[in-house]
Coordinates of C-alpha atoms and ligand atoms in Angstrom, one line a residue:
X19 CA 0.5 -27.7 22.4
X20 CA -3.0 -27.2 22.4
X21 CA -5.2 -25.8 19.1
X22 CA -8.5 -25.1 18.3
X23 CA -10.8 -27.5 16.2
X24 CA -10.3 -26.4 13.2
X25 CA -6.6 -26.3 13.2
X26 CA -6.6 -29.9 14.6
X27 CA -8.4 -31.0 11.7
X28 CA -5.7 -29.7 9.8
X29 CA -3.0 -31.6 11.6
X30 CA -5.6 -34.8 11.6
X31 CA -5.8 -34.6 8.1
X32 CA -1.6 -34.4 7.3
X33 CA -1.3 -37.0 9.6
X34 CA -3.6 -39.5 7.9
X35 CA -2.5 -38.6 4.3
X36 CA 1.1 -39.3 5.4
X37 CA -0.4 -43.1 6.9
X38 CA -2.4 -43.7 4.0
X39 CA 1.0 -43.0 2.1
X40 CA -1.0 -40.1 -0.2
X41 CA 0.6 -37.1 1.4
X42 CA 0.8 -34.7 -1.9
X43 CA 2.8 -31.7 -1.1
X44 CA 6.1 -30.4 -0.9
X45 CA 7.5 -32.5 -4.0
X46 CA 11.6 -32.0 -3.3
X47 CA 13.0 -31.1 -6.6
X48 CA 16.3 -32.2 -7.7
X49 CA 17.0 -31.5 -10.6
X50 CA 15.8 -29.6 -13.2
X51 CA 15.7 -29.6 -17.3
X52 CA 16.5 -26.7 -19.4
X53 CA 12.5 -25.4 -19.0
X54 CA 10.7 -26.0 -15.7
X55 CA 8.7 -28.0 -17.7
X56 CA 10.3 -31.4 -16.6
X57 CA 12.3 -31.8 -13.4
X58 CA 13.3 -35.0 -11.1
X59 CA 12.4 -35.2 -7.6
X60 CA 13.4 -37.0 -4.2
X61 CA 10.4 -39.2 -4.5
X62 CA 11.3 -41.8 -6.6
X63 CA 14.3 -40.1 -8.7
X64 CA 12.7 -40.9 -12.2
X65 CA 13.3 -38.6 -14.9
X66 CA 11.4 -36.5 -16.1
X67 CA 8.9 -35.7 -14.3
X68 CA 6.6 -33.5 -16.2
X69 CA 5.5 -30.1 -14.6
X70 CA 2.0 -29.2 -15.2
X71 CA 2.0 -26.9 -11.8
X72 CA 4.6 -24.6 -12.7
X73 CA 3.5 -21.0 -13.7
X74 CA 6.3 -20.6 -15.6
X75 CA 3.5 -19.1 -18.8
X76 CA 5.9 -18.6 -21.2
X77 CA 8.4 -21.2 -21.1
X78 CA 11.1 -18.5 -19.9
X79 CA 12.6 -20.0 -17.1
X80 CA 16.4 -21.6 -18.1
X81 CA 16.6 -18.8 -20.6
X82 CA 20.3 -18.3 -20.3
X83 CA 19.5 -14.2 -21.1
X84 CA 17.2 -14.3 -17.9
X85 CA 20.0 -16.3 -15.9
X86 CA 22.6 -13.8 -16.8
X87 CA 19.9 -10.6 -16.0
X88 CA 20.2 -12.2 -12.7
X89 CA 23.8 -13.0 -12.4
X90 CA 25.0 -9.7 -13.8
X91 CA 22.5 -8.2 -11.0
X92 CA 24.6 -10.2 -8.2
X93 CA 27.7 -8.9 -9.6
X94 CA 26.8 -5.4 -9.1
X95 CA 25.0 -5.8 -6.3
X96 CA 25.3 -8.5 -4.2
X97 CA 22.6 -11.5 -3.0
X98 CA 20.9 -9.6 -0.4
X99 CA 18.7 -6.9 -0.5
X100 CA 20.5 -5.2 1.6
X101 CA 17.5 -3.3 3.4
X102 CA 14.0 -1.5 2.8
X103 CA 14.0 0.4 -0.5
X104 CA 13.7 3.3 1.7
X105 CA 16.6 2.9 3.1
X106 CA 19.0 1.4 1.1
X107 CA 17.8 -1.1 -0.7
X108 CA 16.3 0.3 -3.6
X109 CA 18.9 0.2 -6.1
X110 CA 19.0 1.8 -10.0
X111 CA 17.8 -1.6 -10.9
X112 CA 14.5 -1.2 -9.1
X113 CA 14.0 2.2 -10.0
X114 CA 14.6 0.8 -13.9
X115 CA 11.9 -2.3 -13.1
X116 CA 9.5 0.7 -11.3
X117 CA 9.4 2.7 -14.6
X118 CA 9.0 -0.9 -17.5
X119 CA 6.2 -2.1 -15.5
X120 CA 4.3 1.4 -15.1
X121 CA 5.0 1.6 -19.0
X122 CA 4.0 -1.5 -19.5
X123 CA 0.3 -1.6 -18.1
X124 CA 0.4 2.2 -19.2
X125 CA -0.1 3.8 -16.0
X126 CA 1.8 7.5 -14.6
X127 CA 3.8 4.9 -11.9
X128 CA 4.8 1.6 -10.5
X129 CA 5.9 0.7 -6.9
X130 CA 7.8 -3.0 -6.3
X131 CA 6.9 -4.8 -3.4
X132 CA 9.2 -8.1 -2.3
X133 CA 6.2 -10.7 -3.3
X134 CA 2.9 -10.2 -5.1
X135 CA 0.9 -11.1 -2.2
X136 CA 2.2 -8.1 0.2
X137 CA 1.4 -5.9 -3.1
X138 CA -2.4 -7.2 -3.3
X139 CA -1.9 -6.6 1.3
X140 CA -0.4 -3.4 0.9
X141 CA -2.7 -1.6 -1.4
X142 CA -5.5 -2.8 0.1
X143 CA -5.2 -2.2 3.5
X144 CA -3.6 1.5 2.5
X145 CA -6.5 2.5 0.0
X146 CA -9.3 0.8 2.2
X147 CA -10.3 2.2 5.8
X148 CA -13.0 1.6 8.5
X149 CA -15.5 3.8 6.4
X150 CA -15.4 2.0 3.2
X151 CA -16.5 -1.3 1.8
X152 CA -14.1 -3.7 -0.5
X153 CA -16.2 -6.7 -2.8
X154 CA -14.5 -9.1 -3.8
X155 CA -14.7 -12.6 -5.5
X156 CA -15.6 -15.4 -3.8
X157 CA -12.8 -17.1 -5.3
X158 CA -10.4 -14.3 -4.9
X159 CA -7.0 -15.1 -3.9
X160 CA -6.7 -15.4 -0.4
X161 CA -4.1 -12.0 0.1
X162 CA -6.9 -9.8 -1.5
X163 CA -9.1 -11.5 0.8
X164 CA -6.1 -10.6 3.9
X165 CA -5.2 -7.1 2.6
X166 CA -9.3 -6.2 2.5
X167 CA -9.9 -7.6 6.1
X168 CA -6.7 -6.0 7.2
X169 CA -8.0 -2.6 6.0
X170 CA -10.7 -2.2 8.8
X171 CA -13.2 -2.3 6.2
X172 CA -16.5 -3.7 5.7
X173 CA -16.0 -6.8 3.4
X174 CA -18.5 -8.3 0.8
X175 CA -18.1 -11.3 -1.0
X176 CA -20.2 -11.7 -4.4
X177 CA -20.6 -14.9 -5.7
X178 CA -18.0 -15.6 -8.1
X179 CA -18.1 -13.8 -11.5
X180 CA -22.1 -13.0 -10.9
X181 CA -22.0 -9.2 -12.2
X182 CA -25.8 -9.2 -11.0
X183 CA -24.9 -10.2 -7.1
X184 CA -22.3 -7.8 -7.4
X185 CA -25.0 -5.1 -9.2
X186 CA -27.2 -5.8 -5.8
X187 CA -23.9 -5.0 -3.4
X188 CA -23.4 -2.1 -4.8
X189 CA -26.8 -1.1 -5.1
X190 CA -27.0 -1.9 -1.4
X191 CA -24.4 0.0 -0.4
X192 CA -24.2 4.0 -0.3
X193 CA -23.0 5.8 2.2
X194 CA -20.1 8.2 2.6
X195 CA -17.6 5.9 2.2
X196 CA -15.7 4.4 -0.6
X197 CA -16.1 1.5 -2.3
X198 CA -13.6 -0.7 -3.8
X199 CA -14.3 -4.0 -5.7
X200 CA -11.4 -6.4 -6.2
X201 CA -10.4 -9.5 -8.4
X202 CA -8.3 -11.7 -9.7
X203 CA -8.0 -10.7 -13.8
X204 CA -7.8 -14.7 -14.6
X205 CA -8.8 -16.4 -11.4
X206 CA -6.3 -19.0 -10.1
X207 CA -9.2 -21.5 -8.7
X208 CA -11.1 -22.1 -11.9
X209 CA -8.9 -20.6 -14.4
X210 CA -11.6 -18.2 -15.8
X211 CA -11.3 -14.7 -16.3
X212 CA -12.8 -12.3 -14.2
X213 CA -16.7 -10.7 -16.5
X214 CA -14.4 -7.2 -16.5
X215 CA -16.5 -5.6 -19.4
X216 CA -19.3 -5.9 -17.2
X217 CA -17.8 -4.9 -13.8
X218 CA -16.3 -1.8 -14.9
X219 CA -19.7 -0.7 -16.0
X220 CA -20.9 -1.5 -12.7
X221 CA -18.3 0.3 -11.0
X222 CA -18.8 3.4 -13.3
X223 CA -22.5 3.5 -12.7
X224 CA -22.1 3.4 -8.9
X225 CA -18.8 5.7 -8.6
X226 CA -16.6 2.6 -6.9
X227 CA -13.0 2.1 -7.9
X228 CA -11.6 -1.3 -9.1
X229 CA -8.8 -3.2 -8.8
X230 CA -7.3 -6.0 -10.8
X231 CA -4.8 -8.7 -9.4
X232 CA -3.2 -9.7 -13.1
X233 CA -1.0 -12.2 -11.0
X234 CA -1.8 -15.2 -13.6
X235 CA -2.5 -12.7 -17.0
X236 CA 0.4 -10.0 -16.6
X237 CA 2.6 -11.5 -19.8
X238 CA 0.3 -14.0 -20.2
X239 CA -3.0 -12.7 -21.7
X240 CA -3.7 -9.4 -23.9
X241 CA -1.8 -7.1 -26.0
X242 CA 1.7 -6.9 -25.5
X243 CA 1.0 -9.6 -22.6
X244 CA -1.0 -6.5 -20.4
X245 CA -3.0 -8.6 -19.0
X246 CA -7.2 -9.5 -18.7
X247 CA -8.0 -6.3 -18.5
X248 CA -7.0 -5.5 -21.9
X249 CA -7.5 -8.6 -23.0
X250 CA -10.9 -7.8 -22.4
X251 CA -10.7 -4.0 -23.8
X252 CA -11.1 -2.5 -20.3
X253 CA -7.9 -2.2 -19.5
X254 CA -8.3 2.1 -19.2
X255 CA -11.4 1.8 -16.4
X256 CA -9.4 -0.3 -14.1
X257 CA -7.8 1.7 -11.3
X258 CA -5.2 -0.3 -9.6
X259 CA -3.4 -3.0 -11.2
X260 CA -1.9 -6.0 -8.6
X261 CA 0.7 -8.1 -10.1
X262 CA 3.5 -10.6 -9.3
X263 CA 6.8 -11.6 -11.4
X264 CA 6.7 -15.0 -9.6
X265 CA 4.8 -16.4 -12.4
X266 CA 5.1 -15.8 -16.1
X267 CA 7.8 -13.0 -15.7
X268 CA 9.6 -16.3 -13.8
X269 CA 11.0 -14.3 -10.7
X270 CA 10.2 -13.4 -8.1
X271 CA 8.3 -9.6 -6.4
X272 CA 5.2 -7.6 -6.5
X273 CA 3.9 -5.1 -8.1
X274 CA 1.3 -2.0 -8.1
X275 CA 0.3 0.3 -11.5
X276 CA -1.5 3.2 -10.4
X277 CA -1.7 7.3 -10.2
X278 CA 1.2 8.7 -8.7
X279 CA -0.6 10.0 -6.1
X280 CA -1.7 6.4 -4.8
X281 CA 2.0 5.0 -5.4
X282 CA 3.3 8.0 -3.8
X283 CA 1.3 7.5 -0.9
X284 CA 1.8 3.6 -0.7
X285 CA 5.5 4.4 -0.8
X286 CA 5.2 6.4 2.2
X287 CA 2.8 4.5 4.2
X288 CA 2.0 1.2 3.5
X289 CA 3.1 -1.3 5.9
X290 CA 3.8 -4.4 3.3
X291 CA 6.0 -1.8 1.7
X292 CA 7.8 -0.6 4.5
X293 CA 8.4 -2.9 7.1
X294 CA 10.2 -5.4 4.9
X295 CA 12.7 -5.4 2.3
X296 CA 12.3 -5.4 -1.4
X297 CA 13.0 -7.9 -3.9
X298 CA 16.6 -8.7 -4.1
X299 CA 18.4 -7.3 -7.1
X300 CA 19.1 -10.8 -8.7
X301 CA 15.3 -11.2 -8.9
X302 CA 14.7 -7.7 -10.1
X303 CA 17.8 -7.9 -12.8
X304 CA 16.0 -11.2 -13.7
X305 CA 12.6 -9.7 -14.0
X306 CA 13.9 -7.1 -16.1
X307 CA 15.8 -9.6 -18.4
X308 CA 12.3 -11.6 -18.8
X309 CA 10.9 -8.1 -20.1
X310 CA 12.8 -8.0 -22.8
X311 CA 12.4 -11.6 -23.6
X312 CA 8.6 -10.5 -23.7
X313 CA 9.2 -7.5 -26.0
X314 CA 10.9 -9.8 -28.9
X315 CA 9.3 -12.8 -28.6
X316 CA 6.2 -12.5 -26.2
X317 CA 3.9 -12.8 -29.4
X318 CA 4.7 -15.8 -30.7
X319 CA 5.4 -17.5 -26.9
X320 CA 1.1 -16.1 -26.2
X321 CA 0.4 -17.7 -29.4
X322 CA 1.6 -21.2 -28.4
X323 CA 0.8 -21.0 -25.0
X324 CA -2.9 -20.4 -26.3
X325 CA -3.0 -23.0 -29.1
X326 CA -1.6 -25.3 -26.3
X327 CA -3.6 -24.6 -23.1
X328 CA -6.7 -24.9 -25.9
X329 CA -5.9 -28.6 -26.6
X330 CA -5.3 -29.3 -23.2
X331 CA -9.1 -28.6 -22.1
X332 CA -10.6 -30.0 -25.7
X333 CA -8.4 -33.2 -24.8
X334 CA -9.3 -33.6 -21.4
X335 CA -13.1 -32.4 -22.1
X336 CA -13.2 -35.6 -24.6
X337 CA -11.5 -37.8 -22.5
X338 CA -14.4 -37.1 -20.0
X339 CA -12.6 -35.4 -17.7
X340 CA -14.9 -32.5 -16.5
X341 CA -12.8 -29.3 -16.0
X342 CA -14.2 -25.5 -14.7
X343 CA -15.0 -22.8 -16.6
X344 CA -11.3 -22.2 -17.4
X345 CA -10.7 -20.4 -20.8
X346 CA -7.1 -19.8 -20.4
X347 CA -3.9 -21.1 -19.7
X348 CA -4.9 -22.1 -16.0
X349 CA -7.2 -25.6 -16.5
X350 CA -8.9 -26.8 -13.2
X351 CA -10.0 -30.3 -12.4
X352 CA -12.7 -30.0 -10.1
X353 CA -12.8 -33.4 -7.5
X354 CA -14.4 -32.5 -4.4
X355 CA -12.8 -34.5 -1.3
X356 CA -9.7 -33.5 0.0
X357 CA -8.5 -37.3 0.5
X358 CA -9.3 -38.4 -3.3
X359 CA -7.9 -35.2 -4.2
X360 CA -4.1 -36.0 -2.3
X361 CA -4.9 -39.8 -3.5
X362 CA -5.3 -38.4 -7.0
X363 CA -2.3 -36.0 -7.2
X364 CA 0.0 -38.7 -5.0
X365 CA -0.4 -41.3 -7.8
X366 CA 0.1 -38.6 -10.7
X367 CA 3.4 -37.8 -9.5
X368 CA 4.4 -41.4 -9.0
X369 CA 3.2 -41.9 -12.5
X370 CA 5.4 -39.0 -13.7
X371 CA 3.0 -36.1 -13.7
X372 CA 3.1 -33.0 -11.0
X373 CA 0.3 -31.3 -10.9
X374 CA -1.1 -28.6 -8.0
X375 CA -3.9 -30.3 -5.8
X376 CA -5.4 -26.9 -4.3
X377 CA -7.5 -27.3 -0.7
X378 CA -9.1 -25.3 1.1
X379 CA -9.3 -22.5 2.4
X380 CA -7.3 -21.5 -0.8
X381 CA -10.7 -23.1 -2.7
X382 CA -14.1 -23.3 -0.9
X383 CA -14.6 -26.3 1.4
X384 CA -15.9 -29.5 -1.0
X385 CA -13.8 -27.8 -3.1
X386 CA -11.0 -29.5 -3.9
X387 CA -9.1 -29.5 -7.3
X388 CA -6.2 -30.0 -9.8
X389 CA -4.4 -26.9 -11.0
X390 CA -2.4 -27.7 -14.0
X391 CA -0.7 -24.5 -15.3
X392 CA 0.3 -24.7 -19.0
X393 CA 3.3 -23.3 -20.5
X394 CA 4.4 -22.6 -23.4
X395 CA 7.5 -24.9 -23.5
X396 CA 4.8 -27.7 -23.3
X397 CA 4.7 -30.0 -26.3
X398 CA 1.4 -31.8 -27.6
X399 CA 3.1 -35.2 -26.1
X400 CA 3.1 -33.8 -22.8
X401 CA -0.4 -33.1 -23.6
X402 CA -0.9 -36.4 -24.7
X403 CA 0.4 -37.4 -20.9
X404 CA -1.4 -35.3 -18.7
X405 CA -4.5 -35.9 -20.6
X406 CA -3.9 -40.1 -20.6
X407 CA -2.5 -39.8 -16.7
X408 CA -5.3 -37.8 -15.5
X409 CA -8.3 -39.8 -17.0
X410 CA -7.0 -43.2 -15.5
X411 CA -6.4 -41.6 -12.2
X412 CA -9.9 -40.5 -12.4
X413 CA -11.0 -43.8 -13.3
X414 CA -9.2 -46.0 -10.7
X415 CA -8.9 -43.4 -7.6
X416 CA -13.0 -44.3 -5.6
X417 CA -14.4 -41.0 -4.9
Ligands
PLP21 C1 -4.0 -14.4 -7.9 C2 -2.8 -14.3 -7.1 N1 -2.4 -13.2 -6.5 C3 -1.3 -13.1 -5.8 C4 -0.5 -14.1 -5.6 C5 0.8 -14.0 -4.8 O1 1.9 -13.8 -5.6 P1 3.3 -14.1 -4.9 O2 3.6 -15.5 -5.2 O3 4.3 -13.2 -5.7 O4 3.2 -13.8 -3.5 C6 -0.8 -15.3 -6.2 C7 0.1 -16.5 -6.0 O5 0.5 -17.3 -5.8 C8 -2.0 -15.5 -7.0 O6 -2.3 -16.6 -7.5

């Protein structure tokens, strides 16, 4: 079969990873311990190895409570979901998860989509049209980016968390059309969080709604775990909130916060919504279950998962490893070529450590990095690791 450049240079560059013997994705789990935090894998079988690529925030995954929220959610319901929520499979466990997260972010309603990246598709491409103009991020996630193009709108891209590019789109852009800027609360590239305090002001000033992916903050960051918005105090100018429970609610769905006019309308009419089926009940009954969890013990878990992702990047910044702007619990090691960059996660795995190599296009071209996501069931020796692993790969991989 025949494809165009580009996509050949995708399959070029698989193919010569996997002769080079440096071919860095798809670890096969085996076997997992009691956190996600250390698991074996088919590569080599040795145990553990520790997980620095898990988003698992809070260290809540193997929680026997969230196990049996999804068990007892099987029970009642079955494994499959049965259907679209409209009709059929929307059960009184997804009406229950609908009203904790709308309480939760303290908006009038929530609407559940089966992943967090048709949520970010969905909304976009319901609230946006031909007439209006979505800016977002350069380092947005790539479904905002999807769900924006999808819309039929004009898209911007400012350069990443540059309030004053963004001032100068929005100053550029009038018209009788809406206008709709859009990021990541704590960006997944770089691990920073989006300058909210300033955008909100922007979109104030020029009338232009906002919306907030809080896919890597939702438990995470903020009061109660809200979030970056209200980590950041802003939390009542945002419009939409975007979220997923893949990642520290350890499940798996999507989710929108809004007014119930825009959930009402998304229920009805958007296409991510309606054309597929919603998350299966064991995911929602383990979702829910994770909630609690969060309500009892989400203070403490925030605090660790602070004090721990704060070491992390003083370790690794005095082991003279350079690492992005992060300033959360997402810690970025920027390397530049995609071949060092498999080289460089390959022999971290080998060596016991997994880590998440990220290429593009989900980070610019010459972009390349390592994502480690902290949790909270880390300890400081696993610290200790990554930080020692990562500095001698760095040292012996050539750029
Ligand atoms: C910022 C951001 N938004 C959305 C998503 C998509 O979430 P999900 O994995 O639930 O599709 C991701 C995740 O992978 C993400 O990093």
């Amino acid at each position: 079969m025949d494809f165009s450049p580009a996509l050949n240079s995708v399959l070029d560059t698989v193919e010569r990873w996997r002769k080079a013997d440096c071919y860095p994705l798809f670890p096969v789990v085996t076997e997992a311990g009691p956190t996600r935090a250390r698991v074996r894998t088919a590569d080599g079988g040795q145990w553990p190895v520790t997980v620095f690529a898990s988003a698992d925030y809070l260290g809540l995954s193997g929680l026997p409570c969230v196990g049996r929220g999804a068990a007892a959610a099987v029970e009642r319901f079955g494994t499959g979901a049965y259907g679209a929520q409209s009709v059929g499979g929307f059960t009184t466990l997804h009406e229950s998860l609908e009203a904790v997260v709308a309480d939760y972010f303290g908006r009038p309603a929530a609407l559940l989509f089966p992943t967090g990246m048709q949520a970010n598709i969905g909304v976009l491409a319901t609230l946006a049209g031909p007439r209006d103009t979505v800016l977002v991020d350069s380092l947005d996630h790539g479904s905002i980016v999807m769900g924006a193009r999808l819309s039929g709108a004009r898209v911007l891209t400012f350069r990443h968390n540059d309030p004053g590019h963004l001032a100068e789109l929005l100053r550029g852009t009038g018209g009788p059309g809406r206008r709709i800027v859009v990021v990541d609360g704590l960006f997944s590239a770089d691990g920073d969080l989006a300058a909210l305090r300033e955008i909100t002001e922007l979109t104030t000033e020029h009338g232009a709604l906002v919306v907030v992916d809080e896919a890597h903050s939702a438990g995470a960051l903020g009061e109660r775990g809200r979030g970056a918005a209200d980590h950041l105090g802003v939390l009542d100018r945002v419009d939409v909130i975007t979220g997923t429970f893949s990642k520290a609610l350890v499940s798996t769905g999507g989710f929108v916060c809004a007014d119930e006019r825009l959930v009402d309308l998304l229920r009805h009419s958007a296409g991510a919504y309606l054309m597929t089926l919603g998350p299966p009940p064991a995911a929602v009954g383990a979702t829910l279950a994770a909630f609690a969890v969060l309500r009892e013990e989400g203070d403490e878990r925030r605090a660790r998962l602070a004090r721990t992702a704060r070491s992390l990047r003083e370790r690794l910044t005095a082991a003279g490893v350079g690492i992005a702007a992060s300033t959360a619990h997402v810690v970025t090691v920027p390397i530049g070529p995609v071949d060092r960059t498999a080289r460089i996660a390959r022999r971290l795995i080998a060596h016991g450590l997994m880590v998440a190599p990220l290429f593009p296009p989900a980070v610019p071209i010459g972009g390349a990095r390592l994502r480690l996501g902290v949790t909270a069931a880390h300890t400081p020796e696993d610290v200790d690791l990554a930080v020692r692993l990562i500095a001698d790969a760095l040292a012996e991989e050539p750029a």
